[in-house]
Short mmCIF file of C-alpha atoms in Angstrom, two decimals:
data_model
loop_
_atom_site.label_atom_id
_atom_site.label_comp_id
_atom_site.label_asym_id
_atom_site.label_seq_id
_atom_site.Cartn_x
_atom_site.Cartn_y
_atom_site.Cartn_z
CA UNK A 1 76.19 187.54 45.99
CA UNK A 2 76.30 190.62 48.09
CA UNK A 3 79.37 192.65 46.87
CA UNK A 4 79.37 194.61 50.23
CA UNK A 5 80.14 191.35 52.24
CA UNK A 6 83.07 191.54 54.41
CA UNK A 7 86.05 189.40 53.74
CA UNK A 8 87.94 187.28 56.22
CA UNK A 9 91.56 188.11 56.92
CA UNK A 10 92.36 184.70 55.29
CA UNK A 11 90.36 185.50 52.15
CA UNK A 12 93.39 185.37 49.90
CA UNK A 13 94.39 181.99 51.31
CA UNK A 14 91.00 180.63 50.57
CA UNK A 15 91.09 181.87 46.96
CA UNK A 16 94.62 180.37 46.49
CA UNK A 17 93.16 177.07 47.59
CA UNK A 18 90.38 177.28 45.05
CA UNK A 19 87.38 177.76 47.49
CA UNK A 20 83.90 178.58 46.39
CA UNK A 21 82.46 181.47 48.44
CA UNK A 22 79.08 182.32 49.88
CA UNK A 23 77.57 185.22 51.77
CA UNK A 24 77.09 184.18 55.42
CA UNK A 25 76.15 186.58 58.14
CA UNK A 26 77.38 189.50 55.96
CA UNK A 27 80.74 187.83 55.32
CA UNK A 28 82.23 186.29 52.35
CA UNK A 29 83.27 182.86 53.45
CA UNK A 30 84.43 179.63 51.80
CA UNK A 31 81.55 177.10 51.27
CA UNK A 32 83.89 174.38 50.08
CA UNK A 33 87.36 173.86 48.64
CA UNK A 34 86.97 170.45 46.77
CA UNK A 35 83.73 168.48 47.63
CA UNK A 36 81.32 168.85 50.69
CA UNK A 37 81.59 165.03 51.26
CA UNK A 38 85.24 164.89 51.11
CA UNK A 39 85.66 167.74 53.70
CA UNK A 40 82.91 166.18 55.96
CA UNK A 41 84.62 162.72 55.97
CA UNK A 42 87.93 164.20 56.51
CA UNK A 43 86.75 165.79 59.76
CA UNK A 44 85.17 162.56 60.95
CA UNK A 45 88.25 160.46 60.21
CA UNK A 46 91.26 162.75 60.51
CA UNK A 47 90.75 166.58 60.80
CA UNK A 48 89.48 169.70 59.07
CA UNK A 49 90.66 173.29 59.21
CA UNK A 50 88.00 176.00 59.29
CA UNK A 51 88.10 179.75 59.04
CA UNK A 52 85.47 180.97 61.53
CA UNK A 53 86.72 184.68 61.63
CA UNK A 54 83.17 185.75 60.87
CA UNK A 55 82.23 184.99 64.43
CA UNK A 56 81.98 187.94 66.74
CA UNK A 57 84.18 188.40 69.83
CA UNK A 58 83.07 190.72 72.70
CA UNK A 59 85.00 191.28 76.00
CA UNK A 60 83.03 192.02 79.15
CA UNK A 61 85.49 193.14 81.77
CA UNK A 62 86.08 194.69 85.20
CA UNK A 63 83.31 195.97 87.56
CA UNK A 64 81.08 193.15 88.61
CA UNK A 65 81.18 191.48 85.06
CA UNK A 66 80.24 188.09 86.45
CA UNK A 67 77.08 189.54 88.28
CA UNK A 68 76.23 191.51 85.06
CA UNK A 69 76.48 188.51 82.71
CA UNK A 70 74.23 186.54 85.12
CA UNK A 71 71.64 189.30 84.64
CA UNK A 72 72.33 189.82 80.73
CA UNK A 73 72.51 186.04 79.78
CA UNK A 74 70.17 183.15 80.37
CA UNK A 75 72.91 180.97 82.22
CA UNK A 76 74.80 181.48 85.36
CA UNK A 77 78.37 182.36 84.48
CA UNK A 78 79.46 183.69 87.92
CA UNK A 79 80.08 180.16 89.18
CA UNK A 80 82.17 179.17 86.26
CA UNK A 81 85.82 178.53 87.02
CA UNK A 82 88.47 180.61 85.44
CA UNK A 83 89.78 178.74 82.32
CA UNK A 84 86.28 177.28 81.53
CA UNK A 85 83.80 177.97 78.78
CA UNK A 86 80.08 177.86 78.92
CA UNK A 87 77.14 177.72 76.37
CA UNK A 88 74.56 180.30 76.98
CA UNK A 89 71.81 182.33 75.38
CA UNK A 90 70.98 185.96 74.92
CA UNK A 91 67.27 186.38 75.44
CA UNK A 92 64.79 189.05 74.64
CA UNK A 93 62.46 190.27 77.36
CA UNK A 94 59.88 187.97 76.00
CA UNK A 95 62.19 184.97 76.23
CA UNK A 96 62.95 184.76 72.39
CA UNK A 97 66.49 183.91 71.60
CA UNK A 98 68.51 186.83 70.37
CA UNK A 99 71.61 184.58 69.87
CA UNK A 100 73.39 181.57 71.30
CA UNK A 101 76.89 182.36 72.49
CA UNK A 102 79.95 180.74 74.15
CA UNK A 103 81.29 182.52 77.19
CA UNK A 104 84.99 181.93 78.32
CA UNK A 105 86.04 183.08 81.80
CA UNK A 106 89.66 184.47 81.43
CA UNK A 107 89.79 186.09 85.03
CA UNK A 108 87.83 186.87 88.08
CA UNK A 109 85.96 189.66 86.38
CA UNK A 110 87.12 188.96 82.59
CA UNK A 111 84.81 187.19 80.10
CA UNK A 112 85.01 186.67 76.37
CA UNK A 113 81.60 186.33 74.71
CA UNK A 114 81.67 184.76 71.19
CA UNK A 115 78.53 185.31 69.19
CA UNK A 116 77.30 184.32 65.66
CA UNK A 117 78.37 186.55 62.83
CA UNK A 118 74.99 187.78 61.80
CA UNK A 119 74.05 188.57 65.39
CA UNK A 120 77.16 190.69 66.22
CA UNK A 121 75.24 194.01 66.48
CA UNK A 122 72.23 192.37 68.09
CA UNK A 123 74.37 190.91 70.84
CA UNK A 124 76.76 193.82 71.35
CA UNK A 125 73.67 196.10 71.36
CA UNK A 126 71.86 193.97 73.87
CA UNK A 127 74.87 193.89 76.25
CA UNK A 128 75.18 197.71 75.93
CA UNK A 129 71.76 198.27 76.63
CA UNK A 130 71.60 195.92 79.65
CA UNK A 131 74.71 197.78 81.08
CA UNK A 132 72.65 200.83 81.12
CA UNK A 133 69.94 199.01 83.11
CA UNK A 134 72.59 197.50 85.40
CA UNK A 135 73.91 200.98 85.89
CA UNK A 136 70.57 202.26 86.80
CA UNK A 137 70.29 199.59 89.58
CA UNK A 138 73.86 199.96 90.90
CA UNK A 139 72.77 201.82 94.19
CA UNK A 140 70.37 199.01 95.00
CA UNK A 141 73.37 196.49 94.54
CA UNK A 142 75.69 198.31 96.89
CA UNK A 143 75.83 196.69 100.34
CA UNK A 144 77.42 197.28 103.69
CA UNK A 145 81.00 195.96 104.09
CA UNK A 146 81.07 192.56 105.73
CA UNK A 147 81.01 192.90 109.48
CA UNK A 148 80.46 196.69 109.49
CA UNK A 149 77.57 198.97 110.14
CA UNK A 150 78.40 201.45 107.61
CA UNK A 151 80.52 201.86 104.44
CA UNK A 152 79.55 200.56 101.03
CA UNK A 153 81.35 198.57 98.37
CA UNK A 154 82.27 201.36 95.80
CA UNK A 155 84.17 201.56 92.49
CA UNK A 156 81.23 200.73 90.21
CA UNK A 157 79.93 197.43 89.16
CA UNK A 158 79.30 198.23 85.46
CA UNK A 159 81.73 196.32 83.34
CA UNK A 160 83.48 197.46 80.11
CA UNK A 161 82.16 195.99 76.90
CA UNK A 162 84.37 195.91 74.03
CA UNK A 163 83.72 194.40 70.58
CA UNK A 164 87.01 193.28 69.25
CA UNK A 165 85.79 191.30 66.21
CA UNK A 166 87.77 193.50 63.77
CA UNK A 167 90.98 192.89 65.69
CA UNK A 168 90.60 189.13 65.81
CA UNK A 169 90.82 186.04 63.64
CA UNK A 170 89.49 182.64 64.68
CA UNK A 171 90.33 179.33 63.19
CA UNK A 172 89.17 175.78 64.20
CA UNK A 173 91.04 172.50 63.87
CA UNK A 174 88.39 169.78 64.30
CA UNK A 175 88.66 165.95 64.05
CA UNK A 176 90.30 163.01 65.85
CA UNK A 177 93.72 164.18 64.85
CA UNK A 178 93.37 167.79 65.98
CA UNK A 179 95.51 167.43 69.00
CA UNK A 180 98.31 165.87 67.22
CA UNK A 181 98.19 168.52 64.56
CA UNK A 182 98.23 171.36 67.09
CA UNK A 183 101.30 169.80 68.74
CA UNK A 184 102.97 169.58 65.52
CA UNK A 185 102.26 173.03 64.21
CA UNK A 186 105.49 175.21 64.07
CA UNK A 187 105.43 178.17 66.18
CA UNK A 188 102.48 177.12 68.41
CA UNK A 189 103.26 176.92 71.97
CA UNK A 190 100.39 176.05 74.57
CA UNK A 191 101.49 175.31 78.15
CA UNK A 192 99.16 172.87 79.86
CA UNK A 193 97.57 171.34 76.61
CA UNK A 194 97.65 167.86 78.20
CA UNK A 195 95.22 169.05 80.80
CA UNK A 196 92.93 170.93 78.51
CA UNK A 197 89.60 169.39 78.81
CA UNK A 198 86.38 169.90 76.74
CA UNK A 199 84.91 173.47 77.03
CA UNK A 200 87.96 174.96 78.51
CA UNK A 201 90.79 177.24 77.26
CA UNK A 202 94.52 178.05 77.62
CA UNK A 203 96.62 181.02 76.80
CA UNK A 204 99.36 180.25 74.41
CA UNK A 205 101.68 181.81 71.82
CA UNK A 206 102.03 181.72 68.02
CA UNK A 207 105.51 183.20 66.98
CA UNK A 208 105.28 185.63 69.86
CA UNK A 209 101.65 186.65 69.20
CA UNK A 210 99.09 185.88 71.91
CA UNK A 211 97.13 182.66 71.02
CA UNK A 212 93.76 181.80 72.65
CA UNK A 213 93.24 178.02 72.49
CA UNK A 214 89.82 176.62 73.45
CA UNK A 215 88.83 173.00 73.27
CA UNK A 216 85.41 173.83 71.70
CA UNK A 217 83.87 173.45 68.22
CA UNK A 218 80.68 172.95 66.16
CA UNK A 219 81.19 169.55 64.50
CA UNK A 220 80.71 166.91 67.11
CA UNK A 221 84.34 165.94 67.06
CA UNK A 222 87.34 166.69 69.34
CA UNK A 223 89.12 169.95 68.30
CA UNK A 224 90.27 173.44 69.04
CA UNK A 225 89.28 176.96 68.32
CA UNK A 226 92.25 179.33 68.07
CA UNK A 227 91.97 183.06 68.33
CA UNK A 228 94.81 185.37 67.32
CA UNK A 229 95.35 189.03 66.26
CA UNK A 230 94.48 189.51 62.73
CA UNK A 231 98.09 190.12 61.65
CA UNK A 232 99.02 186.55 62.68
CA UNK A 233 96.03 184.76 61.02
CA UNK A 234 97.68 184.00 57.68
CA UNK A 235 100.87 182.42 59.23
CA UNK A 236 98.93 180.42 61.80
CA UNK A 237 96.61 178.98 58.93
CA UNK A 238 99.73 178.15 56.98
CA UNK A 239 101.34 176.53 59.98
CA UNK A 240 98.29 174.39 60.76
CA UNK A 241 97.85 173.27 57.09
CA UNK A 242 101.48 172.34 56.95
CA UNK A 243 101.49 170.40 60.12
CA UNK A 244 98.15 168.67 59.37
CA UNK A 245 98.92 167.48 55.89
CA UNK A 246 100.61 164.15 57.03
CA UNK A 247 97.58 163.54 59.44
CA UNK A 248 94.98 163.99 56.63
CA UNK A 249 93.91 167.62 57.50
CA UNK A 250 92.21 169.48 54.75
CA UNK A 251 90.74 172.98 54.73
CA UNK A 252 86.83 172.63 55.11
CA UNK A 253 84.08 174.99 54.21
CA UNK A 254 80.61 176.01 55.45
CA UNK A 255 78.97 173.19 53.59
CA UNK A 256 80.69 170.53 55.50
CA UNK A 257 80.38 172.50 58.80
CA UNK A 258 76.56 172.44 58.26
CA UNK A 259 76.17 168.63 57.76
CA UNK A 260 78.64 168.09 60.61
CA UNK A 261 76.70 170.19 63.13
CA UNK A 262 73.50 168.67 61.89
CA UNK A 263 74.64 165.14 62.63
CA UNK A 264 75.81 166.29 65.84
CA UNK A 265 72.33 167.82 66.63
CA UNK A 266 73.68 171.33 67.17
CA UNK A 267 71.27 174.20 66.39
CA UNK A 268 71.92 176.94 63.89
CA UNK A 269 70.61 180.48 64.52
CA UNK A 270 68.13 181.23 61.72
CA UNK A 271 67.10 177.57 61.52
CA UNK A 272 66.53 176.03 64.92
CA UNK A 273 66.99 179.27 66.87
CA UNK A 274 65.51 182.68 66.48
CA UNK A 275 63.56 185.50 68.17
CA UNK A 276 60.23 183.57 67.87
CA UNK A 277 61.74 180.45 69.68
CA UNK A 278 61.90 179.97 73.38
CA UNK A 279 64.67 177.83 74.85
CA UNK A 280 62.42 175.10 76.01
CA UNK A 281 61.12 174.74 72.55
CA UNK A 282 64.59 174.13 71.24
CA UNK A 283 65.39 171.60 73.87
CA UNK A 284 67.73 174.16 75.57
CA UNK A 285 66.13 174.52 78.97
CA UNK A 286 69.38 173.40 80.55
CA UNK A 287 71.05 176.50 79.31
CA UNK A 288 68.59 178.69 81.31
CA UNK A 289 69.36 179.16 85.14
CA UNK A 290 65.71 179.71 86.07
CA UNK A 291 66.55 179.95 89.75
CA UNK A 292 68.55 183.13 89.25
CA UNK A 293 66.99 186.06 90.95
CA UNK A 294 66.76 188.15 87.88
CA UNK A 295 67.86 188.21 84.25
CA UNK A 296 66.48 189.39 80.97
CA UNK A 297 63.84 186.96 79.68
CA UNK A 298 63.22 185.28 83.07
CA UNK A 299 59.51 186.04 82.99
CA UNK A 300 58.72 184.62 79.59
CA UNK A 301 56.08 182.06 79.43
CA UNK A 302 56.18 179.01 77.15
CA UNK A 303 52.84 177.99 75.50
CA UNK A 304 52.24 174.28 76.12
CA UNK A 305 51.08 173.90 72.57
CA UNK A 306 54.19 175.53 70.97
CA UNK A 307 56.10 173.44 68.54
CA UNK A 308 59.22 171.60 69.87
CA UNK A 309 62.39 170.69 68.16
CA UNK A 310 62.88 166.96 67.30
CA UNK A 311 65.17 164.78 65.29
CA UNK A 312 63.73 162.95 62.26
CA UNK A 313 65.45 159.92 60.61
CA UNK A 314 64.40 158.34 57.20
CA UNK A 315 65.42 155.54 55.00
CA UNK A 316 66.41 155.86 51.37
CA UNK A 317 68.36 158.85 49.78
CA UNK A 318 65.83 161.73 49.57
CA UNK A 319 66.32 164.07 52.24
CA UNK A 320 63.95 166.90 53.61
CA UNK A 321 65.21 170.48 53.51
CA UNK A 322 64.45 173.52 55.59
CA UNK A 323 60.86 174.58 55.10
CA UNK A 324 59.52 171.19 54.06
CA UNK A 325 56.32 170.16 55.80
CA UNK A 326 56.03 167.27 58.38
CA UNK A 327 52.81 165.43 58.49
CA UNK A 328 50.82 163.06 60.81
CA UNK A 329 48.45 161.24 58.40
CA UNK A 330 47.08 164.12 56.38
CA UNK A 331 47.59 166.82 59.09
CA UNK A 332 50.51 169.16 58.85
CA UNK A 333 52.20 169.07 62.28
CA UNK A 334 55.42 170.86 61.76
CA UNK A 335 58.23 171.99 59.45
CA UNK A 336 61.84 171.02 58.88
CA UNK A 337 64.39 173.51 59.93
CA UNK A 338 67.69 171.58 58.73
CA UNK A 339 67.95 168.43 56.76
CA UNK A 340 70.36 166.48 54.70
CA UNK A 341 71.49 162.97 53.47
CA UNK A 342 73.79 162.25 56.45
CA UNK A 343 77.34 161.65 55.03
CA UNK A 344 78.30 159.67 58.16
CA UNK A 345 75.12 157.66 58.80
CA UNK A 346 74.21 157.17 55.06
CA UNK A 347 70.45 157.96 55.45
CA UNK A 348 68.46 161.22 55.63
CA UNK A 349 68.34 163.20 58.89
CA UNK A 350 66.53 166.34 59.87
CA UNK A 351 65.69 168.57 62.74
CA UNK A 352 62.04 170.02 62.66
CA UNK A 353 59.64 171.84 64.88
CA UNK A 354 56.56 169.71 65.34
CA UNK A 355 53.59 169.86 67.66
CA UNK A 356 54.01 168.44 71.07
CA UNK A 357 51.45 165.71 70.28
CA UNK A 358 53.81 164.50 67.41
CA UNK A 359 57.07 164.84 69.37
CA UNK A 360 57.34 161.50 71.14
CA UNK A 361 60.33 159.32 70.34
CA UNK A 362 59.34 156.75 67.80
CA UNK A 363 56.40 158.57 66.39
CA UNK A 364 56.00 157.78 62.65
CA UNK A 365 55.41 160.76 60.52
CA UNK A 366 56.06 161.74 57.00
CA UNK A 367 58.03 164.52 55.25
CA UNK A 368 56.67 166.11 52.02
CA UNK A 369 59.65 166.10 49.74
CA UNK A 370 58.65 167.92 46.67
CA UNK A 371 55.24 166.32 46.43
CA UNK A 372 56.26 162.77 47.65
CA UNK A 373 55.59 161.79 51.27
CA UNK A 374 58.76 160.20 52.80
CA UNK A 375 58.33 158.29 56.07
CA UNK A 376 60.40 159.56 58.96
CA UNK A 377 60.60 158.53 62.65
CA UNK A 378 61.10 160.81 65.59
CA UNK A 379 64.60 160.17 66.84
CA UNK A 380 66.70 161.29 69.83
CA UNK A 381 69.38 163.92 69.18
CA UNK A 382 72.21 164.01 68.45
CA UNK A 383 72.24 161.74 65.47
CA UNK A 384 75.95 161.19 65.69
CA UNK A 385 78.08 160.97 68.83
CA UNK A 386 81.79 160.53 68.59
CA UNK A 387 83.41 157.63 70.35
CA UNK A 388 85.45 158.75 73.40
#
């Protein structure tokens, strides 16, 4: 284990709870507290509490922040209402995926970008570089004042970009009892929680500290992601654990988070997403606003023969893992990116990149599991969808 890995502001709490740790994205994070299965099932049936403070938080504010993010990201955020969230992608010039991010609009020209831990520097660097390009084109974007023959909109359109990861802690309450737990937590005050829909956020308070409450998550369940200043993180964690105990809440680690997101068909950077993957390959074409006038990665081309992401379902108990080959007859047609014995469904599931010819739903393939070919069927994603 890398002894230079960063520690979460909640590290001591995790140690007191008996957590096992792993290096994830340069952070020493809890992988489990008791058992992977118990934590997974708790999230599906009651609730789990995750420390996700390793995620990166970057503010993009002022100037024409909305127009800038339309240029810097694959999606169109300028039409997003204040109070909403949007999944988007940071693309390289060639269309490869630098990271997938969640963007929250907190004001007319105020946005919070949450990126993956391991891609913090890449995303912050890409935004800074693109601000430079945006600045270079500022004269061209100035325009006559409406109804006038002269005069220009001035003041500068380049937003401020501020990485606040080190000042911020982030925890997630996920599961069907999540809302009850949030309401019961001592010190938590969120106005408008009744109306808080999926992919939206509200400003709240926790014992006088600002509390950012978003109805988002990475497990396929209902739930909330809660952002507070680092100084308030420990007491918020304690308050949620205490409030959640009667509802079946347990602390949950990265192992459970991985099987939960796999069942929900959610991609993981470094597995389903990466610099060599284009959005269309990963089934994320919906996250790209191709009709925008200009954005980084717009002119990328996708090879029709490039592998595409599919779901694979098998019978039995032996699951394919990342890197295992996928075959059509004797021909290797792809490779698994994530796989596990689904705790909820009770059979093996996997995501894999396969050749387009082998990607149709219902196609019968095999997975090489340590020398044994296991039959698998191409299946629609997600594998699991919670009941509304």
